[in-house]
């Protein structure tokens, strides 16, 4: 019922070597959920970044500091997540393919443009998306 207290207790049991008292099944679930949380964070940040890159490209008259800051912040956070979780790199092509349609739905809502006006596939390479010097024209 108290996740914080349970976590502290599990850590104490692990450190003490009291393996029989460790809640193995729930501990394994929590470890798996940690990975899911990292992946969701990466997907959400990627979605926000793609939305802003598309808006940057398609609405040059609305470009401003706010968009620049959002793009840079998402890139910084994505790079930090990659540095902390290097095995995530293997998942990036899949995550881009999965995230892009959600980014388009969000872009449609934010711009008011019809979904058909946007490419079916992401117009940016993953390397471009993450490159702090890439600004689509």
PDB file of C-alpha atoms in Angstrom:
ATOM      1  CA  UNK A   1       0.000   0.000   0.000  1.00  0.00           C
ATOM      2  CA  UNK A   2       2.944   2.311   0.653  1.00  0.00           C
ATOM      3  CA  UNK A   3       5.220   2.045  -2.366  1.00  0.00           C
ATOM      4  CA  UNK A   4       7.928   4.257  -0.913  1.00  0.00           C
ATOM      5  CA  UNK A   5       8.173   2.229   2.303  1.00  0.00           C
ATOM      6  CA  UNK A   6       8.015  -1.071   0.372  1.00  0.00           C
ATOM      7  CA  UNK A   7      10.851   0.099  -1.918  1.00  0.00           C
ATOM      8  CA  UNK A   8      13.060   1.058   1.003  1.00  0.00           C
ATOM      9  CA  UNK A   9      12.387  -2.289   2.663  1.00  0.00           C
ATOM     10  CA  UNK A  10      13.185  -4.235  -0.510  1.00  0.00           C
ATOM     11  CA  UNK A  11      16.443  -2.320  -0.938  1.00  0.00           C
ATOM     12  CA  UNK A  12      17.371  -3.039   2.682  1.00  0.00           C
ATOM     13  CA  UNK A  13      16.602  -6.749   2.239  1.00  0.00           C
ATOM     14  CA  UNK A  14      18.658  -6.940  -0.942  1.00  0.00           C
ATOM     15  CA  UNK A  15      21.622  -5.224   0.665  1.00  0.00           C
ATOM     16  CA  UNK A  16      21.470  -7.457   3.717  1.00  0.00           C
ATOM     17  CA  UNK A  17      21.306 -10.604   1.581  1.00  0.00           C
ATOM     18  CA  UNK A  18      18.010 -11.706   3.127  1.00  0.00           C
ATOM     19  CA  UNK A  19      16.887 -13.250  -0.155  1.00  0.00           C
ATOM     20  CA  UNK A  20      14.004 -15.256   1.327  1.00  0.00           C
ATOM     21  CA  UNK A  21      12.278 -12.089   2.533  1.00  0.00           C
ATOM     22  CA  UNK A  22      12.572 -10.213  -0.776  1.00  0.00           C
ATOM     23  CA  UNK A  23       9.268  -9.773  -2.617  1.00  0.00           C
ATOM     24  CA  UNK A  24      10.765 -11.167  -5.837  1.00  0.00           C
ATOM     25  CA  UNK A  25       7.653 -11.167  -8.024  1.00  0.00           C
ATOM     26  CA  UNK A  26       6.673  -7.576  -7.256  1.00  0.00           C
ATOM     27  CA  UNK A  27      10.280  -6.413  -7.388  1.00  0.00           C
ATOM     28  CA  UNK A  28      10.626  -7.915 -10.875  1.00  0.00           C
ATOM     29  CA  UNK A  29       7.416  -6.147 -11.948  1.00  0.00           C
ATOM     30  CA  UNK A  30       8.722  -2.828 -10.646  1.00  0.00           C
ATOM     31  CA  UNK A  31      11.996  -3.239 -12.520  1.00  0.00           C
ATOM     32  CA  UNK A  32      10.070  -3.954 -15.732  1.00  0.00           C
ATOM     33  CA  UNK A  33       7.858  -0.938 -15.088  1.00  0.00           C
ATOM     34  CA  UNK A  34      10.946   1.251 -14.714  1.00  0.00           C
ATOM     35  CA  UNK A  35      11.932   0.357 -18.288  1.00  0.00           C
ATOM     36  CA  UNK A  36       8.411   1.086 -19.507  1.00  0.00           C
ATOM     37  CA  UNK A  37       8.552   4.461 -17.805  1.00  0.00           C
ATOM     38  CA  UNK A  38      11.855   5.354 -19.478  1.00  0.00           C
ATOM     39  CA  UNK A  39      10.492   4.264 -22.856  1.00  0.00           C
ATOM     40  CA  UNK A  40       7.273   6.267 -22.391  1.00  0.00           C
ATOM     41  CA  UNK A  41       9.286   9.324 -21.388  1.00  0.00           C
ATOM     42  CA  UNK A  42      11.438   8.934 -24.502  1.00  0.00           C
ATOM     43  CA  UNK A  43       8.367   8.492 -26.742  1.00  0.00           C
ATOM     44  CA  UNK A  44       6.590  11.515 -25.282  1.00  0.00           C
ATOM     45  CA  UNK A  45       9.650  13.732 -25.632  1.00  0.00           C
ATOM     46  CA  UNK A  46      10.194  12.483 -29.177  1.00  0.00           C
ATOM     47  CA  UNK A  47       6.568  13.265 -30.021  1.00  0.00           C
ATOM     48  CA  UNK A  48       6.860  16.828 -28.715  1.00  0.00           C
ATOM     49  CA  UNK A  49      10.122  17.282 -30.608  1.00  0.00           C
ATOM     50  CA  UNK A  50       8.689  15.997 -33.903  1.00  0.00           C
ATOM     51  CA  UNK A  51       5.617  18.212 -33.534  1.00  0.00           C
ATOM     52  CA  UNK A  52       7.791  21.269 -33.067  1.00  0.00           C
ATOM     53  CA  UNK A  53      10.130  20.353 -35.916  1.00  0.00           C
ATOM     54  CA  UNK A  54       7.148  19.937 -38.243  1.00  0.00           C
ATOM     55  CA  UNK A  55       5.659  23.227 -37.103  1.00  0.00           C
ATOM     56  CA  UNK A  56       9.080  24.866 -37.555  1.00  0.00           C
ATOM     57  CA  UNK A  57       9.167  23.585 -41.134  1.00  0.00           C
ATOM     58  CA  UNK A  58       5.546  24.252 -42.100  1.00  0.00           C
ATOM     59  CA  UNK A  59       4.867  27.486 -40.231  1.00  0.00           C
ATOM     60  CA  UNK A  60       8.000  29.631 -40.606  1.00  0.00           C
ATOM     61  CA  UNK A  61       6.022  32.787 -39.938  1.00  0.00           C
ATOM     62  CA  UNK A  62       5.264  31.550 -36.397  1.00  0.00           C
ATOM     63  CA  UNK A  63       8.812  30.538 -35.449  1.00  0.00           C
ATOM     64  CA  UNK A  64       9.918  31.966 -32.164  1.00  0.00           C
ATOM     65  CA  UNK A  65      12.061  31.536 -29.101  1.00  0.00           C
ATOM     66  CA  UNK A  66       9.462  29.339 -27.409  1.00  0.00           C
ATOM     67  CA  UNK A  67       9.656  26.748 -30.191  1.00  0.00           C
ATOM     68  CA  UNK A  68      13.458  26.922 -30.191  1.00  0.00           C
ATOM     69  CA  UNK A  69      13.565  26.348 -26.445  1.00  0.00           C
ATOM     70  CA  UNK A  70      11.139  23.433 -26.647  1.00  0.00           C
ATOM     71  CA  UNK A  71      13.117  21.796 -29.460  1.00  0.00           C
ATOM     72  CA  UNK A  72      16.411  22.206 -27.616  1.00  0.00           C
ATOM     73  CA  UNK A  73      15.006  21.016 -24.286  1.00  0.00           C
ATOM     74  CA  UNK A  74      13.533  17.866 -25.824  1.00  0.00           C
ATOM     75  CA  UNK A  75      16.788  17.116 -27.636  1.00  0.00           C
ATOM     76  CA  UNK A  76      18.768  17.604 -24.426  1.00  0.00           C
ATOM     77  CA  UNK A  77      16.456  15.351 -22.441  1.00  0.00           C
ATOM     78  CA  UNK A  78      16.431  12.661 -25.133  1.00  0.00           C
ATOM     79  CA  UNK A  79      20.228  12.681 -25.230  1.00  0.00           C
ATOM     80  CA  UNK A  80      20.364  12.364 -21.434  1.00  0.00           C
ATOM     81  CA  UNK A  81      17.961   9.431 -21.515  1.00  0.00           C
ATOM     82  CA  UNK A  82      20.137   7.787 -24.164  1.00  0.00           C
ATOM     83  CA  UNK A  83      23.285   8.393 -22.144  1.00  0.00           C
ATOM     84  CA  UNK A  84      21.670   6.840 -19.075  1.00  0.00           C
ATOM     85  CA  UNK A  85      20.150   3.966 -21.085  1.00  0.00           C
ATOM     86  CA  UNK A  86      22.458   3.152 -24.018  1.00  0.00           C
ATOM     87  CA  UNK A  87      20.576  -0.048 -24.866  1.00  0.00           C
ATOM     88  CA  UNK A  88      17.609   2.168 -25.765  1.00  0.00           C
ATOM     89  CA  UNK A  89      19.498   3.093 -28.934  1.00  0.00           C
ATOM     90  CA  UNK A  90      18.576  -0.272 -30.458  1.00  0.00           C
ATOM     91  CA  UNK A  91      14.892   0.581 -30.031  1.00  0.00           C
ATOM     92  CA  UNK A  92      14.997   4.040 -31.632  1.00  0.00           C
ATOM     93  CA  UNK A  93      13.910   3.139 -35.191  1.00  0.00           C
ATOM     94  CA  UNK A  94      10.911   1.262 -33.783  1.00  0.00           C
ATOM     95  CA  UNK A  95      10.068   4.078 -31.358  1.00  0.00           C
ATOM     96  CA  UNK A  96      10.247   6.673 -34.143  1.00  0.00           C
ATOM     97  CA  UNK A  97       7.913   4.625 -36.334  1.00  0.00           C
ATOM     98  CA  UNK A  98       5.527   4.134 -33.408  1.00  0.00           C
ATOM     99  CA  UNK A  99       5.621   7.761 -32.264  1.00  0.00           C
ATOM    100  CA  UNK A 100       5.341   9.561 -35.602  1.00  0.00           C
ATOM    101  CA  UNK A 101       1.583   8.933 -36.156  1.00  0.00           C
ATOM    102  CA  UNK A 102       0.861  10.269 -32.659  1.00  0.00           C
ATOM    103  CA  UNK A 103       2.998  13.315 -33.424  1.00  0.00           C
ATOM    104  CA  UNK A 104       0.973  13.953 -36.586  1.00  0.00           C
ATOM    105  CA  UNK A 105      -2.303  13.790 -34.652  1.00  0.00           C
ATOM    106  CA  UNK A 106      -0.931  16.335 -32.216  1.00  0.00           C
ATOM    107  CA  UNK A 107       0.384  18.526 -35.047  1.00  0.00           C
ATOM    108  CA  UNK A 108      -3.045  18.496 -36.702  1.00  0.00           C
ATOM    109  CA  UNK A 109      -4.619  19.717 -33.461  1.00  0.00           C
ATOM    110  CA  UNK A 110      -1.988  22.396 -32.924  1.00  0.00           C
ATOM    111  CA  UNK A 111      -1.866  23.736 -36.486  1.00  0.00           C
ATOM    112  CA  UNK A 112      -5.388  23.168 -37.744  1.00  0.00           C
ATOM    113  CA  UNK A 113      -3.962  21.667 -40.945  1.00  0.00           C
ATOM    114  CA  UNK A 114      -5.527  18.517 -42.369  1.00  0.00           C
ATOM    115  CA  UNK A 115      -3.733  15.259 -41.618  1.00  0.00           C
ATOM    116  CA  UNK A 116      -3.298  14.645 -45.359  1.00  0.00           C
ATOM    117  CA  UNK A 117      -0.995  17.660 -45.607  1.00  0.00           C
ATOM    118  CA  UNK A 118       1.672  15.859 -43.592  1.00  0.00           C
ATOM    119  CA  UNK A 119       3.887  13.023 -44.852  1.00  0.00           C
ATOM    120  CA  UNK A 120       2.828   9.463 -43.993  1.00  0.00           C
ATOM    121  CA  UNK A 121       6.408   8.685 -42.940  1.00  0.00           C
ATOM    122  CA  UNK A 122       8.564  10.906 -40.754  1.00  0.00           C
ATOM    123  CA  UNK A 123      10.303  13.431 -43.036  1.00  0.00           C
ATOM    124  CA  UNK A 124      13.313  13.614 -40.723  1.00  0.00           C
ATOM    125  CA  UNK A 125      16.035  11.082 -40.087  1.00  0.00           C
ATOM    126  CA  UNK A 126      16.523  10.068 -36.492  1.00  0.00           C
ATOM    127  CA  UNK A 127      19.999  11.583 -36.612  1.00  0.00           C
ATOM    128  CA  UNK A 128      18.499  14.899 -37.754  1.00  0.00           C
ATOM    129  CA  UNK A 129      15.844  14.873 -35.058  1.00  0.00           C
ATOM    130  CA  UNK A 130      18.478  14.485 -32.357  1.00  0.00           C
ATOM    131  CA  UNK A 131      21.038  16.840 -33.949  1.00  0.00           C
ATOM    132  CA  UNK A 132      21.103  20.164 -32.103  1.00  0.00           C
ATOM    133  CA  UNK A 133      22.232  21.922 -35.300  1.00  0.00           C
ATOM    134  CA  UNK A 134      19.397  20.590 -37.468  1.00  0.00           C
ATOM    135  CA  UNK A 135      16.632  23.085 -38.149  1.00  0.00           C
ATOM    136  CA  UNK A 136      14.333  22.090 -41.028  1.00  0.00           C
ATOM    137  CA  UNK A 137      13.616  24.678 -43.717  1.00  0.00           C
TER     138      UNK A 137
END
